[in-house]
Amino acid sequence: LLSDSSDAGDITAVTSVGFSSELPLRANETKAPASSCSAAPALPFVRIFCFHYAGGSAAMFEMWKAQFETLMVSTTVDVRAIEIPGHGKRRSEAPLDALKPLVQLILSEITELCVPQHSSGTQPIPFCLFGYSFGSLLAYEVTRELYKAGSPPLHLFVASESCPQLV
């Protein structure tokens, strides 16, 4: 789900660290998610998961990485761009035609990357979700499920979408 990400509009100060099967895991991540996690900043203060618009891909977040590195905050913020099946680098995968299975797929990846297993003894990595357009709705639904599971994000950021009760 998570991938490298171009076309970030006028939003600045975010970095993109993606998934690719050929990239290594972080030292404290012992099990790879469905697609392996790339190297990320050591001990991030917060991890931000970014959700793209319906017709887009995680590529919309590519330029954020360079801007974040310019601001020299890439060691404290680890931004991951969500790539959904049928889009971008996952375009060869069959797209999911229902929201619930997509939310469940994303939940498993986020949980694996941020919420430690009880026996691991490690602290959870604080995280936020950012959604753009359809990505806002998807991030909102993921947030609802995370609250139900007792592992809510620090914050949900949404852009270019109406509030959920109007969608």
PDB file of C-alpha atoms in Angstrom:
ATOM      1  CA  LEU A   1       0.000   0.000   0.000  1.00  0.00           C
ATOM      2  CA  LEU A   2       2.703   2.456   0.808  1.00  0.00           C
ATOM      3  CA  SER A   3       4.767   3.751  -2.044  1.00  0.00           C
ATOM      4  CA  ASP A   4       7.106   6.435  -3.256  1.00  0.00           C
ATOM      5  CA  SER A   5       5.094   9.352  -4.324  1.00  0.00           C
ATOM      6  CA  SER A   6       4.695  14.225  -7.700  1.00  0.00           C
ATOM      7  CA  ASP A   7       2.121  16.922  -8.048  1.00  0.00           C
ATOM      8  CA  ALA A   8       1.813  18.026  -4.451  1.00  0.00           C
ATOM      9  CA  GLY A   9       0.234  21.359  -5.263  1.00  0.00           C
ATOM     10  CA  ASP A  10       1.175  24.111  -2.855  1.00  0.00           C
ATOM     11  CA  ILE A  11       1.479  21.890   0.217  1.00  0.00           C
ATOM     12  CA  THR A  12       5.014  21.929   1.615  1.00  0.00           C
ATOM     13  CA  ALA A  13       7.129  20.391   4.329  1.00  0.00           C
ATOM     14  CA  VAL A  14       6.339  16.700   4.031  1.00  0.00           C
ATOM     15  CA  THR A  15       8.616  13.843   3.088  1.00  0.00           C
ATOM     16  CA  SER A  16       7.766  10.680   1.231  1.00  0.00           C
ATOM     17  CA  VAL A  17       9.292   7.388   2.219  1.00  0.00           C
ATOM     18  CA  GLY A  18       7.825   4.498   0.317  1.00  0.00           C
ATOM     19  CA  PHE A  19       7.465   0.816  -0.034  1.00  0.00           C
ATOM     20  CA  SER A  20       9.284  -1.338  -2.495  1.00  0.00           C
ATOM     21  CA  SER A  21      10.157  -4.994  -2.248  1.00  0.00           C
ATOM     22  CA  GLU A  22      13.829  -4.279  -2.968  1.00  0.00           C
ATOM     23  CA  LEU A  23      14.317  -1.778  -0.123  1.00  0.00           C
ATOM     24  CA  PRO A  24      15.380  -2.835   3.407  1.00  0.00           C
ATOM     25  CA  LEU A  25      13.305  -2.671   6.559  1.00  0.00           C
ATOM     26  CA  ARG A  26      14.077  -0.246   9.367  1.00  0.00           C
ATOM     27  CA  ALA A  27      16.142  -1.731  12.147  1.00  0.00           C
ATOM     28  CA  ASN A  28      13.200  -1.835  14.576  1.00  0.00           C
ATOM     29  CA  GLU A  29      10.737  -3.290  12.034  1.00  0.00           C
ATOM     30  CA  THR A  30      11.154  -7.042  12.106  1.00  0.00           C
ATOM     31  CA  LYS A  31       8.319  -8.130   9.834  1.00  0.00           C
ATOM     32  CA  ALA A  32       7.711  -6.658   6.399  1.00  0.00           C
ATOM     33  CA  PRO A  33       4.185  -5.540   5.520  1.00  0.00           C
ATOM     34  CA  ALA A  34       2.528  -6.824   2.321  1.00  0.00           C
ATOM     35  CA  SER A  35       5.162  -4.865   0.399  1.00  0.00           C
ATOM     36  CA  SER A  36       8.421  -4.222   2.251  1.00  0.00           C
ATOM     37  CA  CYS A  37       9.071  -0.969   4.057  1.00  0.00           C
ATOM     38  CA  SER A  38      11.927   1.197   2.807  1.00  0.00           C
ATOM     39  CA  ALA A  39      14.590   2.692   4.984  1.00  0.00           C
ATOM     40  CA  ALA A  40      13.174   5.526   7.029  1.00  0.00           C
ATOM     41  CA  PRO A  41      14.551   8.135   9.399  1.00  0.00           C
ATOM     42  CA  ALA A  42      15.850   6.701  12.670  1.00  0.00           C
ATOM     43  CA  LEU A  43      13.359   7.083  15.494  1.00  0.00           C
ATOM     44  CA  PRO A  44      10.857   9.455  13.892  1.00  0.00           C
ATOM     45  CA  PHE A  45       8.979  11.762  16.214  1.00  0.00           C
ATOM     46  CA  VAL A  46       5.840  11.195  14.134  1.00  0.00           C
ATOM     47  CA  ARG A  47       4.841   9.213  11.065  1.00  0.00           C
ATOM     48  CA  ILE A  48       2.335  10.698   8.594  1.00  0.00           C
ATOM     49  CA  PHE A  49       0.374   8.469   6.219  1.00  0.00           C
ATOM     50  CA  CYS A  50      -0.781  10.311   3.077  1.00  0.00           C
ATOM     51  CA  PHE A  51      -3.786   9.225   0.996  1.00  0.00           C
ATOM     52  CA  HIS A  52      -4.088  10.371  -2.639  1.00  0.00           C
ATOM     53  CA  TYR A  53      -7.190  11.392  -4.611  1.00  0.00           C
ATOM     54  CA  ALA A  54      -9.308   8.786  -6.466  1.00  0.00           C
ATOM     55  CA  GLY A  55      -7.682   9.057  -9.890  1.00  0.00           C
ATOM     56  CA  GLY A  56      -4.204   9.703  -8.555  1.00  0.00           C
ATOM     57  CA  SER A  57      -1.361   7.804  -7.020  1.00  0.00           C
ATOM     58  CA  ALA A  58       1.146   8.152  -4.221  1.00  0.00           C
ATOM     59  CA  ALA A  59       3.363   9.978  -6.731  1.00  0.00           C
ATOM     60  CA  MET A  60       1.555  13.206  -5.797  1.00  0.00           C
ATOM     61  CA  PHE A  61       3.641  13.305  -2.609  1.00  0.00           C
ATOM     62  CA  GLU A  62       7.118  12.870  -4.209  1.00  0.00           C
ATOM     63  CA  MET A  63       8.258  16.480  -4.069  1.00  0.00           C
ATOM     64  CA  TRP A  64       7.369  16.702  -0.384  1.00  0.00           C
ATOM     65  CA  LYS A  65      10.437  14.642   0.522  1.00  0.00           C
ATOM     66  CA  ALA A  66      12.877  17.106  -1.007  1.00  0.00           C
ATOM     67  CA  GLN A  67      11.105  20.007   0.658  1.00  0.00           C
ATOM     68  CA  PHE A  68      11.196  18.306   4.028  1.00  0.00           C
ATOM     69  CA  GLU A  69      14.882  17.502   3.647  1.00  0.00           C
ATOM     70  CA  THR A  70      15.516  21.150   2.764  1.00  0.00           C
ATOM     71  CA  LEU A  71      13.827  22.145   6.012  1.00  0.00           C
ATOM     72  CA  MET A  72      16.007  19.570   7.788  1.00  0.00           C
ATOM     73  CA  VAL A  73      13.128  17.903   9.604  1.00  0.00           C
ATOM     74  CA  SER A  74      13.223  14.588   7.758  1.00  0.00           C
ATOM     75  CA  THR A  75      14.808  12.931  10.793  1.00  0.00           C
ATOM     76  CA  THR A  76      11.801  13.676  12.989  1.00  0.00           C
ATOM     77  CA  VAL A  77       8.950  13.180  10.534  1.00  0.00           C
ATOM     78  CA  ASP A  78       8.509  10.019   8.498  1.00  0.00           C
ATOM     79  CA  VAL A  79       5.878  10.454   5.791  1.00  0.00           C
ATOM     80  CA  ARG A  80       4.477   7.412   4.033  1.00  0.00           C
ATOM     81  CA  ALA A  81       2.367   7.717   0.899  1.00  0.00           C
ATOM     82  CA  ILE A  82      -0.422   5.159   0.616  1.00  0.00           C
ATOM     83  CA  GLU A  83      -0.593   3.495  -2.791  1.00  0.00           C
ATOM     84  CA  ILE A  84      -3.867   1.655  -3.266  1.00  0.00           C
ATOM     85  CA  PRO A  85      -4.194  -1.388  -5.543  1.00  0.00           C
ATOM     86  CA  GLY A  86      -4.785  -0.466  -9.188  1.00  0.00           C
ATOM     87  CA  HIS A  87      -2.944   2.879  -8.901  1.00  0.00           C
ATOM     88  CA  GLY A  88       0.621   4.078  -9.509  1.00  0.00           C
ATOM     89  CA  LYS A  89       3.241   1.469  -8.708  1.00  0.00           C
ATOM     90  CA  ARG A  90       0.450  -0.985  -7.853  1.00  0.00           C
ATOM     91  CA  ARG A  91      -1.441  -0.510 -11.135  1.00  0.00           C
ATOM     92  CA  SER A  92      -0.849  -4.152 -12.100  1.00  0.00           C
ATOM     93  CA  GLU A  93      -2.874  -5.250  -9.046  1.00  0.00           C
ATOM     94  CA  ALA A  94      -6.624  -5.564  -9.292  1.00  0.00           C
ATOM     95  CA  PRO A  95      -8.304  -2.502  -7.779  1.00  0.00           C
ATOM     96  CA  LEU A  96     -10.596  -3.068  -4.817  1.00  0.00           C
ATOM     97  CA  ASP A  97     -14.201  -2.148  -5.633  1.00  0.00           C
ATOM     98  CA  ALA A  98     -15.425  -1.626  -2.071  1.00  0.00           C
ATOM     99  CA  LEU A  99     -14.293   0.726   0.676  1.00  0.00           C
ATOM    100  CA  LYS A 100     -14.321  -1.742   3.584  1.00  0.00           C
ATOM    101  CA  PRO A 101     -11.713  -4.187   2.180  1.00  0.00           C
ATOM    102  CA  LEU A 102      -9.493  -1.255   1.222  1.00  0.00           C
ATOM    103  CA  VAL A 103      -9.748   0.201   4.728  1.00  0.00           C
ATOM    104  CA  GLN A 104      -8.907  -3.201   6.247  1.00  0.00           C
ATOM    105  CA  LEU A 105      -5.867  -3.577   3.979  1.00  0.00           C
ATOM    106  CA  ILE A 106      -4.574  -0.135   4.966  1.00  0.00           C
ATOM    107  CA  LEU A 107      -5.281  -0.795   8.656  1.00  0.00           C
ATOM    108  CA  SER A 108      -3.131  -3.894   8.641  1.00  0.00           C
ATOM    109  CA  GLU A 109      -0.180  -1.967   7.205  1.00  0.00           C
ATOM    110  CA  ILE A 110      -0.536   1.022   9.541  1.00  0.00           C
ATOM    111  CA  THR A 111      -0.952  -1.201  12.574  1.00  0.00           C
ATOM    112  CA  GLU A 112       2.111  -3.209  11.632  1.00  0.00           C
ATOM    113  CA  LEU A 113       4.219  -0.071  11.207  1.00  0.00           C
ATOM    114  CA  CYS A 114       3.051   1.972  14.204  1.00  0.00           C
ATOM    115  CA  VAL A 115       1.429  -0.184  16.851  1.00  0.00           C
ATOM    116  CA  PRO A 116       3.837  -2.640  18.518  1.00  0.00           C
ATOM    117  CA  GLN A 117       2.756  -6.082  19.541  1.00  0.00           C
ATOM    118  CA  HIS A 118       2.279  -6.362  23.310  1.00  0.00           C
ATOM    119  CA  SER A 119       5.186  -8.766  23.646  1.00  0.00           C
ATOM    120  CA  SER A 120       7.671  -6.582  21.736  1.00  0.00           C
ATOM    121  CA  GLY A 121       8.192  -4.091  24.561  1.00  0.00           C
ATOM    122  CA  THR A 122       8.563  -1.188  22.107  1.00  0.00           C
ATOM    123  CA  GLN A 123       6.599   2.035  22.221  1.00  0.00           C
ATOM    124  CA  PRO A 124       4.116   2.835  19.463  1.00  0.00           C
ATOM    125  CA  ILE A 125       5.233   5.359  16.862  1.00  0.00           C
ATOM    126  CA  PRO A 126       2.928   8.394  17.002  1.00  0.00           C
ATOM    127  CA  PHE A 127       1.222   8.897  13.661  1.00  0.00           C
ATOM    128  CA  CYS A 128      -1.174  11.159  11.762  1.00  0.00           C
ATOM    129  CA  LEU A 129      -3.243  10.656   8.631  1.00  0.00           C
ATOM    130  CA  PHE A 130      -3.533  13.130   5.747  1.00  0.00           C
ATOM    131  CA  GLY A 131      -6.087  12.653   2.988  1.00  0.00           C
ATOM    132  CA  TYR A 132      -6.658  14.613  -0.205  1.00  0.00           C
ATOM    133  CA  SER A 133     -10.113  14.455  -1.862  1.00  0.00           C
ATOM    134  CA  PHE A 134     -11.128  10.764  -1.975  1.00  0.00           C
ATOM    135  CA  GLY A 135      -8.055  10.139   0.164  1.00  0.00           C
ATOM    136  CA  SER A 136      -9.733  12.255   2.857  1.00  0.00           C
ATOM    137  CA  LEU A 137     -12.701   9.919   2.962  1.00  0.00           C
ATOM    138  CA  LEU A 138     -10.406   6.907   3.045  1.00  0.00           C
ATOM    139  CA  ALA A 139      -8.267   8.445   5.825  1.00  0.00           C
ATOM    140  CA  TYR A 140     -11.437   9.257   7.771  1.00  0.00           C
ATOM    141  CA  GLU A 141     -12.687   5.661   7.545  1.00  0.00           C
ATOM    142  CA  VAL A 142      -9.276   4.330   8.574  1.00  0.00           C
ATOM    143  CA  THR A 143      -9.305   6.740  11.541  1.00  0.00           C
ATOM    144  CA  ARG A 144     -12.732   5.476  12.621  1.00  0.00           C
ATOM    145  CA  GLU A 145     -11.455   1.900  12.614  1.00  0.00           C
ATOM    146  CA  LEU A 146      -8.291   2.865  14.484  1.00  0.00           C
ATOM    147  CA  TYR A 147     -10.429   4.503  17.199  1.00  0.00           C
ATOM    148  CA  LYS A 148     -12.515   1.337  17.489  1.00  0.00           C
ATOM    149  CA  ALA A 149      -9.298  -0.679  17.881  1.00  0.00           C
ATOM    150  CA  GLY A 150      -7.999   1.660  20.593  1.00  0.00           C
ATOM    151  CA  SER A 151      -5.045   2.944  18.538  1.00  0.00           C
ATOM    152  CA  PRO A 152      -6.169   6.310  17.157  1.00  0.00           C
ATOM    153  CA  PRO A 153      -3.858   8.635  15.240  1.00  0.00           C
ATOM    154  CA  LEU A 154      -2.623  11.856  16.816  1.00  0.00           C
ATOM    155  CA  HIS A 155      -4.480  13.822  14.164  1.00  0.00           C
ATOM    156  CA  LEU A 156      -6.478  13.471  10.962  1.00  0.00           C
ATOM    157  CA  PHE A 157      -5.779  16.120   8.309  1.00  0.00           C
ATOM    158  CA  VAL A 158      -8.153  16.405   5.345  1.00  0.00           C
ATOM    159  CA  ALA A 159      -8.082  18.573   2.234  1.00  0.00           C
ATOM    160  CA  SER A 160     -10.422  19.088  -0.703  1.00  0.00           C
ATOM    161  CA  GLU A 161     -13.359  17.061   0.638  1.00  0.00           C
ATOM    162  CA  SER A 162     -16.680  17.778   2.335  1.00  0.00           C
ATOM    163  CA  CYS A 163     -17.262  16.680   5.909  1.00  0.00           C
ATOM    164  CA  PRO A 164     -18.257  12.983   6.156  1.00  0.00           C
ATOM    165  CA  GLN A 165     -21.936  13.546   6.958  1.00  0.00           C
ATOM    166  CA  LEU A 166     -22.276  15.431   3.633  1.00  0.00           C
ATOM    167  CA  VAL A 167     -20.541  12.834   1.459  1.00  0.00           C
TER     168      VAL A 167
END
